[in-house]
């Protein structure tokens, strides 16, 4: 290389640095369009920091039209020049990809020119793993978190839970919220040996301290089922409340059901109905069925069969078999058809369950599982859920499936668990899709992440917040 070439390179780099500094000043002043132009000039001059900044601008739509494809193109330019931050961002984008804007191919050329990188970004898990590894090795905390997710999920290569835990831990110890969740999930799910719910809780609590609603839900579940700690329904209700306040539909439903019965919280039918309605509006079929139960039984209030039928019908339309049966019973009464000749319904939960009332069998199973008003007994919970499941109660199928997956109160039997969950899903209960997604992602041997995503996507499409959170853990750990 001649002296002239060296001097020309120095001049170009200096020009790029000055353009980037102008871009930084413009961005700080809120002049995003001016900043983007300066960053583009600097990036073309070879400034990797400017290319990374321009990638962020395309992600955020600051001075340019939001476009993940263009963002990835500029991040890649910086990443290939060794920029660790760009490597981490590029890896995160490549994990999920992004669809093209609707109808872009039909738009006039003048509009198409606004998307120089193309309309969409295809996922590339191998490159995601490669760039995440480069970023993590260079010390990027975001890169370490993304690499942990990629290794845990088996994206772009074989799954490596131990390696995932190493990188998750590094990022989590530096305060990365999603990494703390990921590490807690690995520990609680038994991916690093025997499940360690105590250690998992410590990481969930770190994420919860940052306000993460998935962490609130996870801690609530630990208290609800006595995993790594004594069953404490008041504490479970506390965490479920925090998750529900942040829009978690599953937490809303569980908390609403606790308020109906007064388990762990004071009985409050008004608050229970409000929570169940919020969950139902997010597509939760079990919440719809619970609203039907609330109005059909009265629970100390006037029975409203019209309202009960409305919610049972909504749940039945989503395939909830129990709601369909209850709706049919209301129809018989309205047509004047006699009920089955039988003595008045028993009053206690145990009596109702023993008399064959499916809803009571399901509730009694939950009571034994959680220790609500009686000694916690997983085997008894399994027995009652089995009876309710045989009668077509989908939530009992799901509960029983979860216990069979983990071997709680019954010998572990993944084949039987999957069959039950698929039966519940076929009946239209999308909560089963969440359980199946968790199974294929974390418990199956071998894991099947594609199948896990398919199931979680089904539930997420109905508004299930837990499914969305799990999809986020699987597909979009961006930090």
Short mmCIF file of C-alpha atoms in Angstrom, two decimals:
data_model
loop_
_atom_site.label_atom_id
_atom_site.label_comp_id
_atom_site.label_asym_id
_atom_site.label_seq_id
_atom_site.Cartn_x
_atom_site.Cartn_y
_atom_site.Cartn_z
CA UNK A 1 0.00 0.00 0.00
CA UNK A 2 1.40 3.36 -1.01
CA UNK A 3 1.69 6.38 1.24
CA UNK A 4 -1.02 8.03 -0.84
CA UNK A 5 -3.39 5.15 -0.12
CA UNK A 6 -2.67 5.37 3.60
CA UNK A 7 -3.31 9.11 3.64
CA UNK A 8 -6.49 8.70 1.60
CA UNK A 9 -7.76 6.10 4.07
CA UNK A 10 -7.01 8.37 7.01
CA UNK A 11 -8.81 11.25 5.32
CA UNK A 12 -11.87 9.08 4.59
CA UNK A 13 -12.05 7.80 8.16
CA UNK A 14 -11.72 11.32 9.53
CA UNK A 15 -14.48 12.51 7.20
CA UNK A 16 -16.67 9.64 8.37
CA UNK A 17 -16.01 10.39 12.04
CA UNK A 18 -16.90 14.06 11.59
CA UNK A 19 -20.11 13.16 9.76
CA UNK A 20 -21.05 10.77 12.55
CA UNK A 21 -20.48 13.44 15.18
CA UNK A 22 -22.76 15.75 13.23
CA UNK A 23 -25.35 13.00 13.18
CA UNK A 24 -25.01 12.52 16.95
CA UNK A 25 -25.51 16.24 17.54
CA UNK A 26 -28.54 16.37 15.24
CA UNK A 27 -30.11 13.34 16.89
CA UNK A 28 -29.56 14.80 20.37
CA UNK A 29 -31.40 17.92 19.18
CA UNK A 30 -34.28 15.86 17.82
CA UNK A 31 -33.47 16.55 14.16
CA UNK A 32 -33.76 12.92 13.14
CA UNK A 33 -33.91 13.41 9.38
CA UNK A 34 -30.69 15.42 9.44
CA UNK A 35 -29.11 12.83 11.73
CA UNK A 36 -29.99 9.97 9.37
CA UNK A 37 -28.41 11.76 6.40
CA UNK A 38 -25.23 12.43 8.37
CA UNK A 39 -25.05 8.82 9.56
CA UNK A 40 -25.52 7.58 5.99
CA UNK A 41 -22.64 9.74 4.77
CA UNK A 42 -20.44 8.57 7.64
CA UNK A 43 -21.37 4.91 7.09
CA UNK A 44 -20.54 5.17 3.40
CA UNK A 45 -17.15 6.53 4.47
CA UNK A 46 -16.61 3.33 6.47
CA UNK A 47 -17.62 4.44 9.97
CA UNK A 48 -19.00 1.32 11.70
CA UNK A 49 -20.50 3.27 14.60
CA UNK A 50 -22.48 5.40 12.15
CA UNK A 51 -23.70 2.30 10.28
CA UNK A 52 -24.92 0.87 13.59
CA UNK A 53 -26.62 4.17 14.43
CA UNK A 54 -28.32 4.19 11.04
CA UNK A 55 -29.50 0.62 11.66
CA UNK A 56 -31.08 1.74 14.93
CA UNK A 57 -32.72 4.65 13.11
CA UNK A 58 -34.34 2.23 10.64
CA UNK A 59 -35.57 0.11 13.54
CA UNK A 60 -37.11 3.09 15.33
CA UNK A 61 -38.23 5.07 12.30
CA UNK A 62 -36.16 8.08 13.31
CA UNK A 63 -35.75 10.28 10.23
CA UNK A 64 -36.35 7.32 7.92
CA UNK A 65 -39.23 4.88 7.29
CA UNK A 66 -39.15 1.97 9.70
CA UNK A 67 -37.84 -1.09 7.89
CA UNK A 68 -36.15 -4.08 9.59
CA UNK A 69 -34.55 -5.11 6.29
CA UNK A 70 -32.71 -1.81 5.96
CA UNK A 71 -31.88 -1.91 9.66
CA UNK A 72 -30.34 -5.34 9.24
CA UNK A 73 -28.35 -4.24 6.19
CA UNK A 74 -26.71 -1.37 8.07
CA UNK A 75 -26.18 -3.42 11.22
CA UNK A 76 -24.54 -6.12 9.11
CA UNK A 77 -22.14 -3.59 7.60
CA UNK A 78 -21.11 -2.51 11.10
CA UNK A 79 -21.11 -6.08 12.43
CA UNK A 80 -18.77 -7.29 9.71
CA UNK A 81 -16.44 -4.45 10.70
CA UNK A 82 -16.34 -5.86 14.24
CA UNK A 83 -18.93 -3.69 15.99
CA UNK A 84 -20.22 -5.79 18.90
CA UNK A 85 -23.42 -3.79 19.41
CA UNK A 86 -24.33 -4.17 15.74
CA UNK A 87 -23.59 -7.89 15.93
CA UNK A 88 -26.01 -8.23 18.85
CA UNK A 89 -28.77 -6.26 17.16
CA UNK A 90 -28.35 -8.10 13.87
CA UNK A 91 -28.55 -11.44 15.66
CA UNK A 92 -31.76 -10.40 17.38
CA UNK A 93 -33.34 -9.29 14.10
CA UNK A 94 -32.32 -12.50 12.34
CA UNK A 95 -33.92 -14.66 15.02
CA UNK A 96 -37.43 -13.61 14.04
CA UNK A 97 -37.15 -11.81 10.71
CA UNK A 98 -39.99 -9.48 9.70
CA UNK A 99 -42.73 -9.61 7.07
CA UNK A 100 -42.82 -7.17 4.18
CA UNK A 101 -45.25 -4.25 4.46
CA UNK A 102 -48.62 -5.31 3.09
CA UNK A 103 -49.02 -4.58 -0.60
CA UNK A 104 -45.50 -3.23 -1.08
CA UNK A 105 -45.08 -5.00 -4.41
CA UNK A 106 -48.12 -3.16 -5.76
CA UNK A 107 -47.00 0.28 -4.70
CA UNK A 108 -45.56 2.74 -7.21
CA UNK A 109 -41.77 2.81 -7.75
CA UNK A 110 -41.54 6.12 -5.94
CA UNK A 111 -42.79 4.40 -2.78
CA UNK A 112 -40.71 1.26 -3.30
CA UNK A 113 -37.58 3.42 -3.35
CA UNK A 114 -38.24 4.20 0.30
CA UNK A 115 -37.41 0.55 1.10
CA UNK A 116 -33.90 0.16 -0.38
CA UNK A 117 -33.16 -2.95 1.69
CA UNK A 118 -36.29 -4.70 0.46
CA UNK A 119 -39.69 -5.14 2.02
CA UNK A 120 -39.07 -7.96 4.47
CA UNK A 121 -36.37 -9.73 6.42
CA UNK A 122 -36.17 -13.52 6.33
CA UNK A 123 -35.13 -15.29 9.56
CA UNK A 124 -31.63 -16.73 9.43
CA UNK A 125 -30.95 -18.75 12.54
CA UNK A 126 -27.48 -19.85 11.55
CA UNK A 127 -26.36 -16.27 11.05
CA UNK A 128 -28.21 -15.27 14.22
CA UNK A 129 -26.19 -17.82 16.18
CA UNK A 130 -22.95 -16.74 14.51
CA UNK A 131 -23.39 -13.01 15.10
CA UNK A 132 -24.70 -13.53 18.64
CA UNK A 133 -21.60 -15.58 19.40
CA UNK A 134 -19.33 -12.86 18.03
CA UNK A 135 -21.12 -10.20 20.08
CA UNK A 136 -21.07 -12.28 23.26
CA UNK A 137 -17.39 -13.09 22.94
CA UNK A 138 -16.72 -9.36 22.42
CA UNK A 139 -18.43 -8.59 25.74
CA UNK A 140 -21.89 -7.47 24.59
CA UNK A 141 -24.48 -8.21 27.27
CA UNK A 142 -27.30 -8.10 24.72
CA UNK A 143 -25.30 -10.48 22.58
CA UNK A 144 -24.84 -12.85 25.53
CA UNK A 145 -28.58 -12.84 26.21
CA UNK A 146 -29.41 -13.52 22.57
CA UNK A 147 -26.82 -16.28 22.38
CA UNK A 148 -28.33 -17.84 25.50
CA UNK A 149 -31.74 -17.84 23.86
CA UNK A 150 -30.41 -19.25 20.57
CA UNK A 151 -28.55 -22.05 22.35
CA UNK A 152 -31.49 -22.86 24.63
CA UNK A 153 -33.88 -22.99 21.70
CA UNK A 154 -31.64 -24.95 19.36
CA UNK A 155 -31.83 -22.29 16.64
CA UNK A 156 -29.25 -22.55 13.87
CA UNK A 157 -27.64 -25.61 15.45
CA UNK A 158 -28.03 -28.14 18.26
CA UNK A 159 -29.61 -27.09 21.54
CA UNK A 160 -27.07 -26.51 24.30
CA UNK A 161 -28.81 -25.84 27.65
CA UNK A 162 -25.54 -25.74 29.59
CA UNK A 163 -24.02 -23.26 27.17
CA UNK A 164 -27.23 -21.25 27.22
CA UNK A 165 -27.14 -21.11 31.00
CA UNK A 166 -23.55 -19.83 30.94
CA UNK A 167 -24.38 -16.92 28.64
CA UNK A 168 -27.75 -16.24 30.27
CA UNK A 169 -26.04 -16.04 33.65
CA UNK A 170 -23.42 -13.61 32.39
CA UNK A 171 -26.08 -11.31 30.98
CA UNK A 172 -28.43 -11.74 33.93
CA UNK A 173 -25.72 -10.87 36.43
CA UNK A 174 -25.22 -7.66 34.46
CA UNK A 175 -28.93 -6.84 34.90
CA UNK A 176 -30.41 -8.16 31.65
CA UNK A 177 -34.07 -8.87 32.44
CA UNK A 178 -34.87 -11.38 29.68
CA UNK A 179 -31.67 -13.28 30.42
CA UNK A 180 -32.76 -13.63 34.04
CA UNK A 181 -36.11 -15.01 32.84
CA UNK A 182 -34.36 -17.41 30.49
CA UNK A 183 -32.05 -18.71 33.19
CA UNK A 184 -34.96 -19.11 35.60
CA UNK A 185 -36.89 -21.05 32.97
CA UNK A 186 -33.99 -23.42 32.37
CA UNK A 187 -33.63 -24.06 36.11
CA UNK A 188 -37.36 -24.50 36.77
CA UNK A 189 -37.87 -26.72 33.74
CA UNK A 190 -35.16 -29.19 34.68
CA UNK A 191 -33.04 -28.45 31.61
CA UNK A 192 -29.86 -28.33 33.69
CA UNK A 193 -30.53 -31.42 35.77
CA UNK A 194 -33.21 -31.81 38.41
CA UNK A 195 -35.62 -28.84 38.54
CA UNK A 196 -34.35 -26.21 40.96
CA UNK A 197 -37.31 -23.99 41.67
CA UNK A 198 -35.55 -22.19 44.51
CA UNK A 199 -32.74 -21.02 42.25
CA UNK A 200 -35.23 -20.29 39.45
CA UNK A 201 -37.21 -18.06 41.76
CA UNK A 202 -34.16 -15.93 42.52
CA UNK A 203 -33.79 -15.12 38.82
CA UNK A 204 -37.52 -14.60 38.35
CA UNK A 205 -37.39 -12.13 41.23
CA UNK A 206 -34.58 -10.20 39.53
CA UNK A 207 -36.74 -9.89 36.42
CA UNK A 208 -39.77 -9.03 38.53
CA UNK A 209 -37.81 -6.22 40.20
CA UNK A 210 -37.55 -4.67 36.73
CA UNK A 211 -41.33 -4.89 36.31
CA UNK A 212 -41.50 -7.86 33.93
CA UNK A 213 -45.07 -9.30 33.93
CA UNK A 214 -43.97 -12.77 32.82
CA UNK A 215 -41.78 -12.92 35.90
CA UNK A 216 -44.74 -11.92 38.07
CA UNK A 217 -46.76 -14.77 36.57
CA UNK A 218 -43.90 -17.25 37.06
CA UNK A 219 -43.49 -16.36 40.74
CA UNK A 220 -47.25 -16.57 41.24
CA UNK A 221 -47.24 -20.08 39.74
CA UNK A 222 -44.45 -21.18 42.09
CA UNK A 223 -46.54 -20.12 45.11
CA UNK A 224 -49.74 -21.51 43.62
CA UNK A 225 -48.32 -25.01 43.17
CA UNK A 226 -45.77 -25.03 45.99
CA UNK A 227 -42.75 -25.32 43.70
CA UNK A 228 -39.58 -24.53 45.62
CA UNK A 229 -41.63 -22.94 48.39
CA UNK A 230 -44.69 -23.75 50.52
CA UNK A 231 -48.06 -23.26 48.86
CA UNK A 232 -49.11 -19.70 49.71
CA UNK A 233 -52.28 -18.61 47.96
CA UNK A 234 -52.12 -15.08 49.34
CA UNK A 235 -48.64 -14.64 47.92
CA UNK A 236 -49.74 -16.26 44.66
CA UNK A 237 -52.64 -13.82 44.43
CA UNK A 238 -50.25 -10.92 45.03
CA UNK A 239 -48.06 -11.86 42.07
CA UNK A 240 -51.00 -12.79 39.86
CA UNK A 241 -52.48 -9.38 40.58
CA UNK A 242 -49.31 -7.66 39.44
CA UNK A 243 -49.25 -9.72 36.25
CA UNK A 244 -52.94 -9.10 35.59
CA UNK A 245 -52.48 -5.36 36.02
CA UNK A 246 -50.01 -5.50 33.14
CA UNK A 247 -52.41 -7.26 30.81
CA UNK A 248 -51.64 -10.94 31.35
CA UNK A 249 -54.94 -12.67 30.47
CA UNK A 250 -54.03 -15.96 32.12
CA UNK A 251 -53.27 -14.17 35.38
CA UNK A 252 -56.57 -12.32 35.12
CA UNK A 253 -58.45 -15.60 34.78
CA UNK A 254 -56.67 -17.37 37.63
CA UNK A 255 -57.05 -14.38 39.92
CA UNK A 256 -60.71 -14.02 39.00
CA UNK A 257 -61.32 -17.67 39.82
CA UNK A 258 -59.57 -17.26 43.18
CA UNK A 259 -61.78 -14.25 43.96
CA UNK A 260 -64.94 -16.21 43.11
CA UNK A 261 -64.08 -18.87 45.68
CA UNK A 262 -62.19 -16.66 48.12
CA UNK A 263 -59.08 -18.82 47.91
CA UNK A 264 -56.04 -16.89 49.12
CA UNK A 265 -57.95 -13.63 48.80
CA UNK A 266 -61.21 -12.25 50.09
CA UNK A 267 -64.25 -13.32 48.12
CA UNK A 268 -65.15 -10.46 45.77
CA UNK A 269 -67.57 -11.30 42.98
CA UNK A 270 -67.51 -7.81 41.49
CA UNK A 271 -63.73 -7.79 41.14
CA UNK A 272 -63.79 -11.41 39.96
CA UNK A 273 -66.26 -10.63 37.20
CA UNK A 274 -64.27 -7.60 36.11
CA UNK A 275 -61.08 -9.68 35.81
CA UNK A 276 -62.81 -12.55 34.05
CA UNK A 277 -64.38 -10.14 31.57
CA UNK A 278 -60.99 -8.63 30.79
CA UNK A 279 -59.54 -12.08 30.20
CA UNK A 280 -62.55 -13.09 28.10
CA UNK A 281 -62.20 -10.01 25.92
CA UNK A 282 -58.66 -11.19 25.20
CA UNK A 283 -60.08 -14.47 23.87
CA UNK A 284 -59.69 -16.67 26.96
CA UNK A 285 -62.36 -19.36 26.57
CA UNK A 286 -61.97 -20.60 30.15
CA UNK A 287 -62.65 -17.09 31.42
CA UNK A 288 -65.80 -17.01 29.28
CA UNK A 289 -66.96 -20.32 30.76
CA UNK A 290 -66.18 -19.07 34.27
CA UNK A 291 -68.34 -16.01 33.63
CA UNK A 292 -71.13 -18.34 32.55
CA UNK A 293 -70.72 -20.30 35.80
CA UNK A 294 -70.72 -17.09 37.82
CA UNK A 295 -74.08 -15.97 36.41
CA UNK A 296 -75.72 -19.38 36.28
CA UNK A 297 -74.96 -20.23 39.90
CA UNK A 298 -75.54 -16.79 41.32
CA UNK A 299 -72.93 -17.19 44.07
CA UNK A 300 -75.08 -15.14 46.43
CA UNK A 301 -76.41 -12.92 43.65
CA UNK A 302 -79.52 -13.31 41.47
CA UNK A 303 -79.08 -15.97 38.79
CA UNK A 304 -78.95 -14.47 35.29
CA UNK A 305 -79.37 -17.26 32.77
CA UNK A 306 -79.43 -14.84 29.84
CA UNK A 307 -75.98 -13.55 30.73
CA UNK A 308 -74.76 -17.05 31.57
CA UNK A 309 -75.94 -18.32 28.18
CA UNK A 310 -74.20 -15.44 26.42
CA UNK A 311 -70.83 -16.33 27.94
CA UNK A 312 -71.32 -20.08 27.56
CA UNK A 313 -72.15 -19.50 23.91
CA UNK A 314 -69.01 -17.40 23.42
CA UNK A 315 -66.88 -20.10 25.02
CA UNK A 316 -68.63 -22.87 23.08
CA UNK A 317 -67.95 -21.04 19.82
CA UNK A 318 -64.27 -21.28 20.69
CA UNK A 319 -64.67 -25.03 21.18
CA UNK A 320 -65.02 -25.17 24.97
CA UNK A 321 -66.84 -28.49 25.48
CA UNK A 322 -67.87 -27.84 29.09
CA UNK A 323 -69.49 -24.54 28.11
CA UNK A 324 -71.29 -26.26 25.26
CA UNK A 325 -72.78 -28.81 27.64
CA UNK A 326 -73.86 -26.11 30.12
CA UNK A 327 -75.42 -24.09 27.31
CA UNK A 328 -77.39 -27.15 26.24
CA UNK A 329 -78.66 -27.60 29.80
CA UNK A 330 -79.90 -23.99 29.87
CA UNK A 331 -81.66 -24.64 26.56
CA UNK A 332 -83.46 -27.66 28.00
CA UNK A 333 -84.73 -25.65 30.93
CA UNK A 334 -86.00 -22.89 28.61
CA UNK A 335 -87.81 -25.47 26.45
CA UNK A 336 -89.52 -26.84 29.52
CA UNK A 337 -87.81 -30.20 29.26
CA UNK A 338 -87.53 -31.89 32.63
CA UNK A 339 -84.18 -32.12 34.29
CA UNK A 340 -82.97 -35.55 35.27
CA UNK A 341 -84.90 -36.65 38.31
CA UNK A 342 -82.45 -36.39 41.15
CA UNK A 343 -82.29 -35.09 44.69
CA UNK A 344 -81.33 -31.44 45.19
CA UNK A 345 -77.69 -30.77 44.41
CA UNK A 346 -75.31 -31.51 47.30
CA UNK A 347 -73.87 -28.45 49.01
CA UNK A 348 -70.20 -29.22 49.70
CA UNK A 349 -67.60 -29.36 46.97
CA UNK A 350 -66.75 -32.96 47.85
CA UNK A 351 -70.42 -34.00 47.77
CA UNK A 352 -70.98 -32.30 44.42
CA UNK A 353 -67.87 -33.93 42.97
CA UNK A 354 -68.82 -37.37 44.30
CA UNK A 355 -72.29 -36.93 42.81
CA UNK A 356 -70.71 -36.54 39.40
CA UNK A 357 -70.76 -32.77 38.92
CA UNK A 358 -67.91 -32.28 36.48
CA UNK A 359 -67.21 -28.65 37.39
CA UNK A 360 -66.97 -29.63 41.06
CA UNK A 361 -64.57 -32.48 40.22
CA UNK A 362 -62.38 -30.02 38.37
CA UNK A 363 -62.51 -27.51 41.23
CA UNK A 364 -61.73 -30.20 43.78
CA UNK A 365 -58.70 -31.23 41.76
CA UNK A 366 -57.46 -27.66 41.85
CA UNK A 367 -58.17 -27.47 45.57
CA UNK A 368 -56.06 -30.57 46.27
CA UNK A 369 -53.31 -29.35 43.92
CA UNK A 370 -53.05 -25.97 45.63
CA UNK A 371 -54.02 -26.89 49.18
CA UNK A 372 -57.06 -24.60 49.15
CA UNK A 373 -58.86 -25.42 52.41
CA UNK A 374 -57.40 -28.92 52.58
CA UNK A 375 -54.04 -30.69 52.67
CA UNK A 376 -52.16 -30.46 49.39
CA UNK A 377 -52.37 -33.86 47.68
CA UNK A 378 -51.15 -34.11 44.08
CA UNK A 379 -52.37 -37.71 43.73
CA UNK A 380 -55.89 -36.72 44.81
CA UNK A 381 -55.80 -33.79 42.37
CA UNK A 382 -54.86 -36.17 39.57
CA UNK A 383 -57.68 -38.54 40.52
CA UNK A 384 -60.37 -35.83 40.38
CA UNK A 385 -58.99 -34.28 37.20
CA UNK A 386 -59.01 -37.73 35.61
CA UNK A 387 -62.72 -38.06 36.33
CA UNK A 388 -63.48 -34.57 35.02
CA UNK A 389 -61.31 -35.10 31.94
CA UNK A 390 -63.15 -38.32 31.10
CA UNK A 391 -66.36 -36.26 31.13
CA UNK A 392 -64.88 -33.82 28.62
CA UNK A 393 -63.70 -31.01 30.93
CA UNK A 394 -60.89 -29.48 28.90
CA UNK A 395 -59.18 -27.52 31.69
CA UNK A 396 -58.91 -30.74 33.69
CA UNK A 397 -57.35 -32.42 30.66
CA UNK A 398 -54.79 -29.62 30.58
CA UNK A 399 -54.10 -29.75 34.33
CA UNK A 400 -53.76 -33.52 34.21
CA UNK A 401 -51.49 -33.28 31.17
CA UNK A 402 -49.20 -30.82 32.96
CA UNK A 403 -48.93 -33.12 35.99
CA UNK A 404 -48.23 -36.13 33.75
CA UNK A 405 -45.46 -34.21 32.01
CA UNK A 406 -43.77 -33.45 35.34
CA UNK A 407 -44.66 -36.65 37.19
CA UNK A 408 -46.60 -34.82 39.94
CA UNK A 409 -48.92 -37.15 41.83
CA UNK A 410 -48.69 -39.70 39.04
CA UNK A 411 -46.01 -41.53 37.11
CA UNK A 412 -44.55 -39.37 34.37
CA UNK A 413 -46.13 -40.25 31.03
CA UNK A 414 -45.44 -37.82 28.19
CA UNK A 415 -47.34 -39.82 25.62
CA UNK A 416 -50.53 -39.79 27.66
CA UNK A 417 -50.00 -36.11 28.50
CA UNK A 418 -49.71 -35.10 24.86
CA UNK A 419 -52.79 -37.14 23.96
CA UNK A 420 -54.82 -35.34 26.64
CA UNK A 421 -53.57 -31.91 25.63
CA UNK A 422 -54.27 -32.56 21.96
CA UNK A 423 -57.76 -33.76 22.86
CA UNK A 424 -58.38 -30.51 24.77
CA UNK A 425 -57.03 -28.50 21.87
CA UNK A 426 -59.23 -30.38 19.41
CA UNK A 427 -62.17 -29.38 21.60
CA UNK A 428 -61.18 -25.78 21.04
CA UNK A 429 -59.47 -24.95 24.33
CA UNK A 430 -56.48 -22.87 23.29
CA UNK A 431 -54.98 -23.04 26.78
CA UNK A 432 -53.96 -26.55 25.70
CA UNK A 433 -51.92 -25.00 22.90
CA UNK A 434 -49.85 -23.14 25.51
CA UNK A 435 -49.22 -26.36 27.44
CA UNK A 436 -48.27 -28.19 24.24
CA UNK A 437 -45.96 -25.36 23.26
CA UNK A 438 -44.22 -25.57 26.64
CA UNK A 439 -43.97 -29.36 26.31
CA UNK A 440 -42.38 -29.37 22.86
CA UNK A 441 -40.05 -26.50 23.74
CA UNK A 442 -38.82 -27.63 27.15
CA UNK A 443 -39.86 -31.18 28.09
CA UNK A 444 -39.97 -33.28 24.93
CA UNK A 445 -37.02 -35.51 24.07
CA UNK A 446 -35.99 -34.47 21.51
CA UNK A 447 -37.42 -31.00 21.63
CA UNK A 448 -39.33 -29.77 18.60
CA UNK A 449 -39.17 -25.98 18.52
CA UNK A 450 -41.06 -25.66 15.25
CA UNK A 451 -43.98 -27.56 16.73
CA UNK A 452 -43.72 -25.53 19.93
CA UNK A 453 -43.95 -22.28 17.99
CA UNK A 454 -46.93 -23.54 15.99
CA UNK A 455 -48.88 -24.31 19.16
CA UNK A 456 -47.93 -21.08 20.93
CA UNK A 457 -48.88 -19.08 17.84
CA UNK A 458 -52.38 -20.60 17.97
CA UNK A 459 -52.84 -19.40 21.55
CA UNK A 460 -51.16 -16.05 20.94
CA UNK A 461 -53.57 -15.37 18.08
CA UNK A 462 -56.45 -15.51 20.59
CA UNK A 463 -54.77 -12.92 22.82
CA UNK A 464 -53.16 -15.29 25.32
CA UNK A 465 -50.44 -13.18 26.96
CA UNK A 466 -48.50 -16.16 28.31
CA UNK A 467 -48.30 -17.63 24.81
CA UNK A 468 -47.04 -14.32 23.51
CA UNK A 469 -44.46 -14.19 26.26
CA UNK A 470 -43.26 -17.72 25.52
CA UNK A 471 -43.06 -16.93 21.82
CA UNK A 472 -40.98 -13.96 22.80
CA UNK A 473 -38.66 -16.21 24.76
CA UNK A 474 -38.40 -18.58 21.82
CA UNK A 475 -38.22 -16.16 18.94
CA UNK A 476 -37.48 -12.60 19.97
CA UNK A 477 -35.02 -12.40 22.83
CA UNK A 478 -33.59 -9.02 21.86
CA UNK A 479 -32.67 -7.57 25.17
#
